[in-house]
Coordinates of C-alpha atoms and ligand atoms in Angstrom, one line a residue:
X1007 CA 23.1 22.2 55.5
X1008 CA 20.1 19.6 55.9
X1009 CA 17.6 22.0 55.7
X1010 CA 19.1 24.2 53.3
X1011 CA 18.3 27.2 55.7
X1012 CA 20.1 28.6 58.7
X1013 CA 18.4 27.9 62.1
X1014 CA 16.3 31.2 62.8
X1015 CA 17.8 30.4 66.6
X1016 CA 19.8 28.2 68.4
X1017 CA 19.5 27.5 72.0
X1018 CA 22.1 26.1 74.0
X1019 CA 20.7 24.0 76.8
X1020 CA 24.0 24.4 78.5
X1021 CA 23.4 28.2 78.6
X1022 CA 19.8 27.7 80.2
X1023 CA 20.6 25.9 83.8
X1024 CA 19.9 28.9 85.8
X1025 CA 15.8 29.0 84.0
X1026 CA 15.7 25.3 84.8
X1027 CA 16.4 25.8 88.4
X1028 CA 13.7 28.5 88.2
X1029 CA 11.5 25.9 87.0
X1030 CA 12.1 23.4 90.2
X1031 CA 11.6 26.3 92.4
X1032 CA 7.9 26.3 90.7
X1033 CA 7.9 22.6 90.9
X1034 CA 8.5 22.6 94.8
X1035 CA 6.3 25.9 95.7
X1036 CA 3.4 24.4 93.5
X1037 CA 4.3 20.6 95.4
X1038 CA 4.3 19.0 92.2
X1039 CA 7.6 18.0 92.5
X1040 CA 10.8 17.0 95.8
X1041 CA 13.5 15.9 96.5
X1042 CA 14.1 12.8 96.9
X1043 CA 17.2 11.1 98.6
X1044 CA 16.2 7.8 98.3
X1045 CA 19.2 5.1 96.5
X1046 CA 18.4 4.6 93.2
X1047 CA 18.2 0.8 94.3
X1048 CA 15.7 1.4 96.8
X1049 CA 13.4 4.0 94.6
X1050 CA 13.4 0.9 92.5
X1051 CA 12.0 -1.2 95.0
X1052 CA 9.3 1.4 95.6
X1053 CA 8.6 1.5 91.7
X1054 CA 7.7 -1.7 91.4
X1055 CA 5.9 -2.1 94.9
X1056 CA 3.8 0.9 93.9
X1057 CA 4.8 2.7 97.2
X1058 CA 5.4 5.9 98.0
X1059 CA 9.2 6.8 99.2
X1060 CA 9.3 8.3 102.2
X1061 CA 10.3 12.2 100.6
X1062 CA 7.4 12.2 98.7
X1063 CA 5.7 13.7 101.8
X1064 CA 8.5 16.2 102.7
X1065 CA 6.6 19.5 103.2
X1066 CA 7.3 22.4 100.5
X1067 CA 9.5 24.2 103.3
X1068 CA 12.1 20.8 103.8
X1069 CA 12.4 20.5 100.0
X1070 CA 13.4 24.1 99.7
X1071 CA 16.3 23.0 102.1
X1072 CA 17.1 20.1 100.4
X1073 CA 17.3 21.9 97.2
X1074 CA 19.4 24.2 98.1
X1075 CA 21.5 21.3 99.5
X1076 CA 21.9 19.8 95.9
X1077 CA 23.1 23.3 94.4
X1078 CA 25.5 24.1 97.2
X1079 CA 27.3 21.0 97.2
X1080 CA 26.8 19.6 100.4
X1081 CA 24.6 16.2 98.3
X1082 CA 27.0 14.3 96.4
X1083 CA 26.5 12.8 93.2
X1084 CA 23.6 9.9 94.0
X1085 CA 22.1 11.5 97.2
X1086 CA 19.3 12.9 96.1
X1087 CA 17.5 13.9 92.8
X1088 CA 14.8 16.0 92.1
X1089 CA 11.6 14.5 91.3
X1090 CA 8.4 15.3 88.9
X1091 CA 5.6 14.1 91.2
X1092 CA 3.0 12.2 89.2
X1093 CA 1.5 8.9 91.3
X1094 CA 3.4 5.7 92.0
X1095 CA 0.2 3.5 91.3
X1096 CA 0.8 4.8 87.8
X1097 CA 0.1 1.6 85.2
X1098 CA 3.4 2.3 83.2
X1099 CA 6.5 2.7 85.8
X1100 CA 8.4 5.0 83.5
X1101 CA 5.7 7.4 84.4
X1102 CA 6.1 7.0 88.4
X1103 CA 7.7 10.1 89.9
X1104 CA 10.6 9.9 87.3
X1105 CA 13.5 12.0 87.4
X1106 CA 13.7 15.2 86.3
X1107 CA 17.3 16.6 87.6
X1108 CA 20.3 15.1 89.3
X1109 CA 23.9 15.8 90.5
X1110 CA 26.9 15.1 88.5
X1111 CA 30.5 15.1 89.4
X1112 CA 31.4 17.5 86.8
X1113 CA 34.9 18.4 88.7
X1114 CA 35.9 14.9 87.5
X1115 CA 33.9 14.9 84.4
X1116 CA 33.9 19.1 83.4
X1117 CA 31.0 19.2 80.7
X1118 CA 32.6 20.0 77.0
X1119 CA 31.9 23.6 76.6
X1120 CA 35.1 25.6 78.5
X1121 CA 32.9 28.5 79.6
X1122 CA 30.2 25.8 81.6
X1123 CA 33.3 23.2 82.3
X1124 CA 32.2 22.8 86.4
X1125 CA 30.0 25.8 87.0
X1126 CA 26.7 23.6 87.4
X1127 CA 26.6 20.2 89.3
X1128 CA 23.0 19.9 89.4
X1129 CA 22.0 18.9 85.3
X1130 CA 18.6 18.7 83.9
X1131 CA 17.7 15.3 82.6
X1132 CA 16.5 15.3 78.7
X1133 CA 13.0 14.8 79.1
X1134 CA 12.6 17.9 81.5
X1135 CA 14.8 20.0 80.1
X1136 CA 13.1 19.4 76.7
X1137 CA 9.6 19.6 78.0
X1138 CA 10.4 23.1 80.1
X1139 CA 12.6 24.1 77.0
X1140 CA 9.7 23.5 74.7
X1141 CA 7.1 25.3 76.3
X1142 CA 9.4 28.3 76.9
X1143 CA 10.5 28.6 73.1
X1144 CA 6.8 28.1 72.5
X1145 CA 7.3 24.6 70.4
X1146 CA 3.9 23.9 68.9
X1147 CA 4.9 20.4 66.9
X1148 CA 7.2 17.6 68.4
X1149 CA 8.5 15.2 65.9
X1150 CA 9.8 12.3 67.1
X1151 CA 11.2 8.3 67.0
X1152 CA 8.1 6.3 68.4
X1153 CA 10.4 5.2 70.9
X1154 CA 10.0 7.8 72.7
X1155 CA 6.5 7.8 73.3
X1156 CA 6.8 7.4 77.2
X1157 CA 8.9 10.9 77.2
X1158 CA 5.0 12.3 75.3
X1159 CA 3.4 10.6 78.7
X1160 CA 6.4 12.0 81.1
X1161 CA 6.4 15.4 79.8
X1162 CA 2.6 15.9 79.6
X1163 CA 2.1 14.5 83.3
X1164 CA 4.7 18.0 83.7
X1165 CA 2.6 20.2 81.6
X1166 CA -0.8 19.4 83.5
X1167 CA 1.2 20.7 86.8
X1168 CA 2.5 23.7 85.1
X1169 CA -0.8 24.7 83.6
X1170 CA 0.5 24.5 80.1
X1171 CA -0.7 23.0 77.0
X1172 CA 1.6 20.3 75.6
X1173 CA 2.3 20.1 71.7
X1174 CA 1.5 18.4 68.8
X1175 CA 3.3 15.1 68.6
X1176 CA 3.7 12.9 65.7
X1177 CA 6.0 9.5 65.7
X1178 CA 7.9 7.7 63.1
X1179 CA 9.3 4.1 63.0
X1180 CA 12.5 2.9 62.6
X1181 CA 13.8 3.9 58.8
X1182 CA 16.2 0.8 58.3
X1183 CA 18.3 1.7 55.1
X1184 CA 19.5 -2.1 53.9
X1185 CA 22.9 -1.2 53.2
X1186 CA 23.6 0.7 56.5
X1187 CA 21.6 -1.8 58.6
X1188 CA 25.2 -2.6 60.5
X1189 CA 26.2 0.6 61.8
X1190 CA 25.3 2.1 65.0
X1191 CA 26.0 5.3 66.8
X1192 CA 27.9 3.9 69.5
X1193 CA 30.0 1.3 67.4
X1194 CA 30.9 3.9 64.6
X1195 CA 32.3 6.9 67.4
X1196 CA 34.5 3.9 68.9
X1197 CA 35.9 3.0 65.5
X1198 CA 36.5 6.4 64.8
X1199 CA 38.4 6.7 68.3
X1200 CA 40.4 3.3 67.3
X1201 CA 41.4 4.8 63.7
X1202 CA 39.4 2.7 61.5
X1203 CA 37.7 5.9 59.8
X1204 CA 39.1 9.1 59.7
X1205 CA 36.1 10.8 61.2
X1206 CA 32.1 11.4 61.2
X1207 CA 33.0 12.9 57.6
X1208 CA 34.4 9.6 56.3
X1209 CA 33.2 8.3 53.7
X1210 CA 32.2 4.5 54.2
X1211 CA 29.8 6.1 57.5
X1212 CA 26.2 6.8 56.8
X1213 CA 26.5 10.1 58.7
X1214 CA 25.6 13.4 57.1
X1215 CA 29.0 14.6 57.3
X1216 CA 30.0 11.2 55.1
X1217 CA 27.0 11.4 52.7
X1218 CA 27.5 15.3 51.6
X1219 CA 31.2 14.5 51.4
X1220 CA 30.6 12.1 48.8
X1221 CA 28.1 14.3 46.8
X1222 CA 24.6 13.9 48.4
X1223 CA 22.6 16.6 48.2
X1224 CA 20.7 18.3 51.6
X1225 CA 17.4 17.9 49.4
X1226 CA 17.9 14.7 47.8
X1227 CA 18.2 13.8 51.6
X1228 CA 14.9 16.4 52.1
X1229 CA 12.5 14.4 49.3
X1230 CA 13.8 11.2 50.3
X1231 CA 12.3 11.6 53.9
X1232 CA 9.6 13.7 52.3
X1233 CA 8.9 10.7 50.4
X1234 CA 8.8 8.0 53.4
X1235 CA 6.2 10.4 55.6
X1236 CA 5.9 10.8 59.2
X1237 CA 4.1 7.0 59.9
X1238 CA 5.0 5.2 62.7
X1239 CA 5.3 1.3 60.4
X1240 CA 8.8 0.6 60.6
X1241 CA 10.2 0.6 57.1
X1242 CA 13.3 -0.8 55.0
X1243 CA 14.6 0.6 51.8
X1244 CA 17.1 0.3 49.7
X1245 CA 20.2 2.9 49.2
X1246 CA 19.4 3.3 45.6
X1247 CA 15.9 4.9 47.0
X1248 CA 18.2 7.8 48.1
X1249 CA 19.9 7.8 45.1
X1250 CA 17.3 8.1 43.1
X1251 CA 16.4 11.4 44.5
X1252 CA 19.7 12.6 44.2
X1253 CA 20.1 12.0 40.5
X1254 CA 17.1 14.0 40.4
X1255 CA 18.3 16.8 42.1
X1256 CA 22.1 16.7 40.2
X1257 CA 21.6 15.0 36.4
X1258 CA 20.2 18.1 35.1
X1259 CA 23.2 20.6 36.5
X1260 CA 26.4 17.6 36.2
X1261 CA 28.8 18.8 33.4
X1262 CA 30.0 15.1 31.9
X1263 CA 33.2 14.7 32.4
X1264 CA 35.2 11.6 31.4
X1265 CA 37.4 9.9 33.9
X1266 CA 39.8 6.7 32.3
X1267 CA 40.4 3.7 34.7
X1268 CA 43.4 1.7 33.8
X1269 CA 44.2 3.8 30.6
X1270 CA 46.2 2.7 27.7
X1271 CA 47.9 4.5 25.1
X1272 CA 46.6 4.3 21.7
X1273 CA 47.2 6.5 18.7
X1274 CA 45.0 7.9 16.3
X1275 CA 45.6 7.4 12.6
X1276 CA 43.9 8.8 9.6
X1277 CA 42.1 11.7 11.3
X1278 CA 42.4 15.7 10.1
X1279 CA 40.9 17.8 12.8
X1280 CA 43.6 19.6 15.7
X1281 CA 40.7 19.2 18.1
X1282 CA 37.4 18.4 18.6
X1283 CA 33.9 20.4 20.7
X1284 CA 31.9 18.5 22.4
X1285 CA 28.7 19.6 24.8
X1286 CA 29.2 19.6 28.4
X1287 CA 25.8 18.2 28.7
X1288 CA 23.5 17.1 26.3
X1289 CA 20.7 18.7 27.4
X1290 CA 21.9 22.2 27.8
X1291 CA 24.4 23.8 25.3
X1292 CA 23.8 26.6 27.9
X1293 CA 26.3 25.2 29.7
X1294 CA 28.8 24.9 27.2
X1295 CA 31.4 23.0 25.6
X1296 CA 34.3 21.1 26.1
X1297 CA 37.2 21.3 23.3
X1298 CA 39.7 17.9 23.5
X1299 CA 43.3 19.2 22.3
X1300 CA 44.0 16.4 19.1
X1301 CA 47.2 18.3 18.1
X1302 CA 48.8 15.0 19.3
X1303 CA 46.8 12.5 18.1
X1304 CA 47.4 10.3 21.3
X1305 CA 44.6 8.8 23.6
X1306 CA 43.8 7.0 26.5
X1307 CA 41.1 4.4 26.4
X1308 CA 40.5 1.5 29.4
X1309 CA 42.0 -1.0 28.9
X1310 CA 39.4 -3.9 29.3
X1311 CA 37.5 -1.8 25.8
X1312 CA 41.0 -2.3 24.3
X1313 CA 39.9 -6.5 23.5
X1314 CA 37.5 -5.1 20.5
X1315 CA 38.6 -4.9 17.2
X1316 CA 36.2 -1.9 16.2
X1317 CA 34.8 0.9 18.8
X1318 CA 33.3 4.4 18.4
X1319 CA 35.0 7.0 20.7
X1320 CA 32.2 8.2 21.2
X1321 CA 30.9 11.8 20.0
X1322 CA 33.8 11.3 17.6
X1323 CA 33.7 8.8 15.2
X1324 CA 34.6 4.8 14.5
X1325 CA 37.7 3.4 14.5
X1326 CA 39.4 0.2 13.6
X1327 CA 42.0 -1.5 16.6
X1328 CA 45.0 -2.8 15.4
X1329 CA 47.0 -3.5 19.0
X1330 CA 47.9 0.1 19.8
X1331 CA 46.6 2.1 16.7
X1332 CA 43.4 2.9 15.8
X1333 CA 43.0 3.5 12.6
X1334 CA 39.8 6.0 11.5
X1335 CA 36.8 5.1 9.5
X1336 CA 33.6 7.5 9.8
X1337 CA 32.3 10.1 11.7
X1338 CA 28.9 8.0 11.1
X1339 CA 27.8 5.3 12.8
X1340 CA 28.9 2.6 10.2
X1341 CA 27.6 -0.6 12.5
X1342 CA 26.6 -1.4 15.8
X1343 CA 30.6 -1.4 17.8
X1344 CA 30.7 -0.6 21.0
X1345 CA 30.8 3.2 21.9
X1346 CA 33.6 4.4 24.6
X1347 CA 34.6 7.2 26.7
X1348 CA 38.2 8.3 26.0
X1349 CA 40.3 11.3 26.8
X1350 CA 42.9 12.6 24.9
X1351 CA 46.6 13.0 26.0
X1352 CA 46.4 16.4 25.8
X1353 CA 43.4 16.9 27.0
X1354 CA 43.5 15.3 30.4
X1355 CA 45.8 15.1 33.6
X1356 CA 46.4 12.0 35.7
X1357 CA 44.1 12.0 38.6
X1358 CA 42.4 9.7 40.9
X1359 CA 38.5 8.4 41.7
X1360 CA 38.1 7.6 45.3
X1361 CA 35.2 5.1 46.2
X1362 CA 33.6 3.0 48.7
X1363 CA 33.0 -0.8 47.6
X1364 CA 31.9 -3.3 49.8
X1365 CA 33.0 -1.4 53.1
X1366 CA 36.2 -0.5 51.4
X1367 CA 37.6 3.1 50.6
X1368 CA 39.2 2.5 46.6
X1369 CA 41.3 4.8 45.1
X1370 CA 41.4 4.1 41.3
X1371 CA 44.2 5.6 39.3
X1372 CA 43.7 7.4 35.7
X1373 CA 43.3 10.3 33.3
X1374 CA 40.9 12.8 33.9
X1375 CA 39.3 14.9 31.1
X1376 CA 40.8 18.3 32.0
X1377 CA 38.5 20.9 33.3
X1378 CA 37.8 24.0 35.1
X1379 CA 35.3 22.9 37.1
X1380 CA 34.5 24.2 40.5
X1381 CA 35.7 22.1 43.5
X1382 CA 32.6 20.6 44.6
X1383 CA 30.7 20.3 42.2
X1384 CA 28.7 17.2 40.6
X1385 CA 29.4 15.4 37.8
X1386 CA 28.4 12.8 35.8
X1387 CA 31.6 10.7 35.3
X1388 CA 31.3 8.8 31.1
X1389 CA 30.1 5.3 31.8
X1390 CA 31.0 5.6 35.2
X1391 CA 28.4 7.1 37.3
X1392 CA 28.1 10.7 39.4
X1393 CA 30.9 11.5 41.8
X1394 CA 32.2 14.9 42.9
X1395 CA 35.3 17.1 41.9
X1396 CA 37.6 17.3 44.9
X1397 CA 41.1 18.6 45.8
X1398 CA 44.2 17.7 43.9
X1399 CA 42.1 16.8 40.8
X1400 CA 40.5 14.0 42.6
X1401 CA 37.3 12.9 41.9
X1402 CA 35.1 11.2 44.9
X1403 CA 32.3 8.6 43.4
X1404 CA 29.0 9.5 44.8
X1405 CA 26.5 6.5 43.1
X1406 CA 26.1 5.4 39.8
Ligands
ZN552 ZN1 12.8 9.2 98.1

């Protein structure tokens, strides 16, 4: 959806195990990498002492045995790891013989996928996974957070061992959207566990699932990153930035639509025509017209417009308010009164616009113009802003 393309190919790295394994039997006949059964407690200790752990010298033969140990079973979970040999008087200690696969308890915890559930217990760690995984789908660009820098250092330390050549990398700071600066990954899945959104899709979450669901387009998304650029300053912008680009991408297709909060009654005196045309966008009489049924001369207006004495429907003419009636005067403009949206009771259905305010999810009753527009599709609501049509004649507010 994001990209606007389907991937060319999707690897699995769950489907891969057995070409990792291959790759530690590389490690350990080229001595680059061991097993080491050293406590995570006391590999610590040898981190920061800048000492070698007593495995590291283990001949190629030993490690074989050892390894094999790991994949049959006979290690538990925290016995031994494999490691990516690099040299412990490294500067950076991330960089000191790290880990590169370990053993998981996955009778106890099955992985997700039913056809892997607990057929592997020895699991690749992300960095060597994805640097092996890389090289083998022939990668040649790495994007990535700048955080992630000392997984660059990790990885290439692996590459010179294998004899491979390590791609281009390019970093980008932290993009802090203003709005969204108090969600994180870990708090939103728990409130999604504890009920308090419906899912990854709901709308108050800035998650891709929530953001397309409300009517953001994959390249508004695509120009706004486009826009920022792959730099590594941190940066803060404002939602309305996104926004921006997504009027851009939907004002020019968005039939107008109008959508009554709060409606009132009124009825129309003085006025000869059965119905009315109007464009469904002002810009494009390709897309063609909208015809409000005035057979019954009964509207809806909102009520807060109903506290003026004089208004223009507008594309239809001037009126005169008189509590419920509304009396004709021009099709002109006669003076400067204030020009509304308005549907006619005919001409629309009761319906509701869903939004988000302030954390909130709203659901605003009123009259919709009625339509036959697609599910899913943008509009521009009169006076209101863009949202999308949805099921049950509901509209879902996207941004104004
Ligand atoms: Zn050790």
């Amino acid at each position: 959806w994001l990209l606007g393309f389907k991937p060319h190919r999707v690897v699995i790295a769950s489907d891969r195990i057995e070409e990792y394994y291959r790759h530690v039997d590389l490690m350990i006949d080229g001595d680059f990498g061991y097993v080491c059964e050293c406590s995570a407690e006391a590999f610590r200790e040898f981190r920061v002492s800048k000492t070698n752990c007593p495995c590291r010298i283990n001949e190629v033969n030993y490690n074989k045995e050892l390894w094999s140990k790991m994949l049959d079973g006979t290690f538990n979970p925290g016995d031994a790891v494999v490691r990516v040999k690099t040299d412990m008087t490294l500067k950076n200690p991330a960089l000191r013989d790290w880990p590169a696969l370990r053993i998981q308890d996955t009778i106890a915890n099955p992985h997700p996928r039913e056809n892997i559930a607990s057929k592997y217990r020895v699991w690749p760690l992300l960095d060597f996974q994805s640097a092996v995984e890389d090289h083998l789908q022939g990668v040649t660009h790495i994007i990535r957070g700048k955080d992630l820098m000392d997984s660059t250092r990790k990885q290439t330390l692996l590459y010179e061992h294998f004899g491979w050549k390590y791609p281009e990398t390019m970093y980008w700071g932290r993009v802090k959207v203003h709005e969204w600066g108090g969600f994180s990954t870990s708090q939103m899945r728990k409130d999604i566990e504890e009920g308090k959104f419906s899912g990854w899709s709901d709308p108050r979450l800035p998650t891709i699932a929530g953001l397309s669901g409300t009517g953001i387009q994959a390249s508004a998304l695509r120009s706004f990153w486009v826009e920022l650029g792959v730099t590594q300053k941190d940066i803060a912008v404002p939602l309305a930035t996104l926004y921006s680009h997504n009027i851009k991408v939907i004002d020019d297709n968005a039939p107008r639509i109008a959508f009554i909060r709060d409606p009132v009654e009124i009825s129309l005196v003085g006025i000869n025509e059965n119905n009315i045309t109007i464009p469904t966008h002002p810009n494009h009489t390709e897309m063609g017209s909208r015809v409000i049924d005035l057979s019954n001369p009964i509207v809806y207006i909102e009520r807060e417009d109903l506290q003026h004495s004089a208004l223009r429907l507008k594309e239809f003419g001037d009126f005169d308010i008189d509590g419920k009636v509304a009396t004709f005067v021009s099709k002109e403009r006669t003076d400067k009164r204030k020009i509304i949206h308005w549907v006619s009771q005919n001409s629309s259905d009761s319906s509701k616009l869903e939004l988000v305010k302030d954390g909130q999810l709203l659901s605003i009753e009123g009259r919709l113009e009625s339509h036959q527009i697609k599910l899913g599709t943008s509009v521009q609501l009169e006076r209101i802003g863009y949202g999308i049509i949805a099921e049950n004649n509901k509209v879902i507010f996207t941004h104004n």
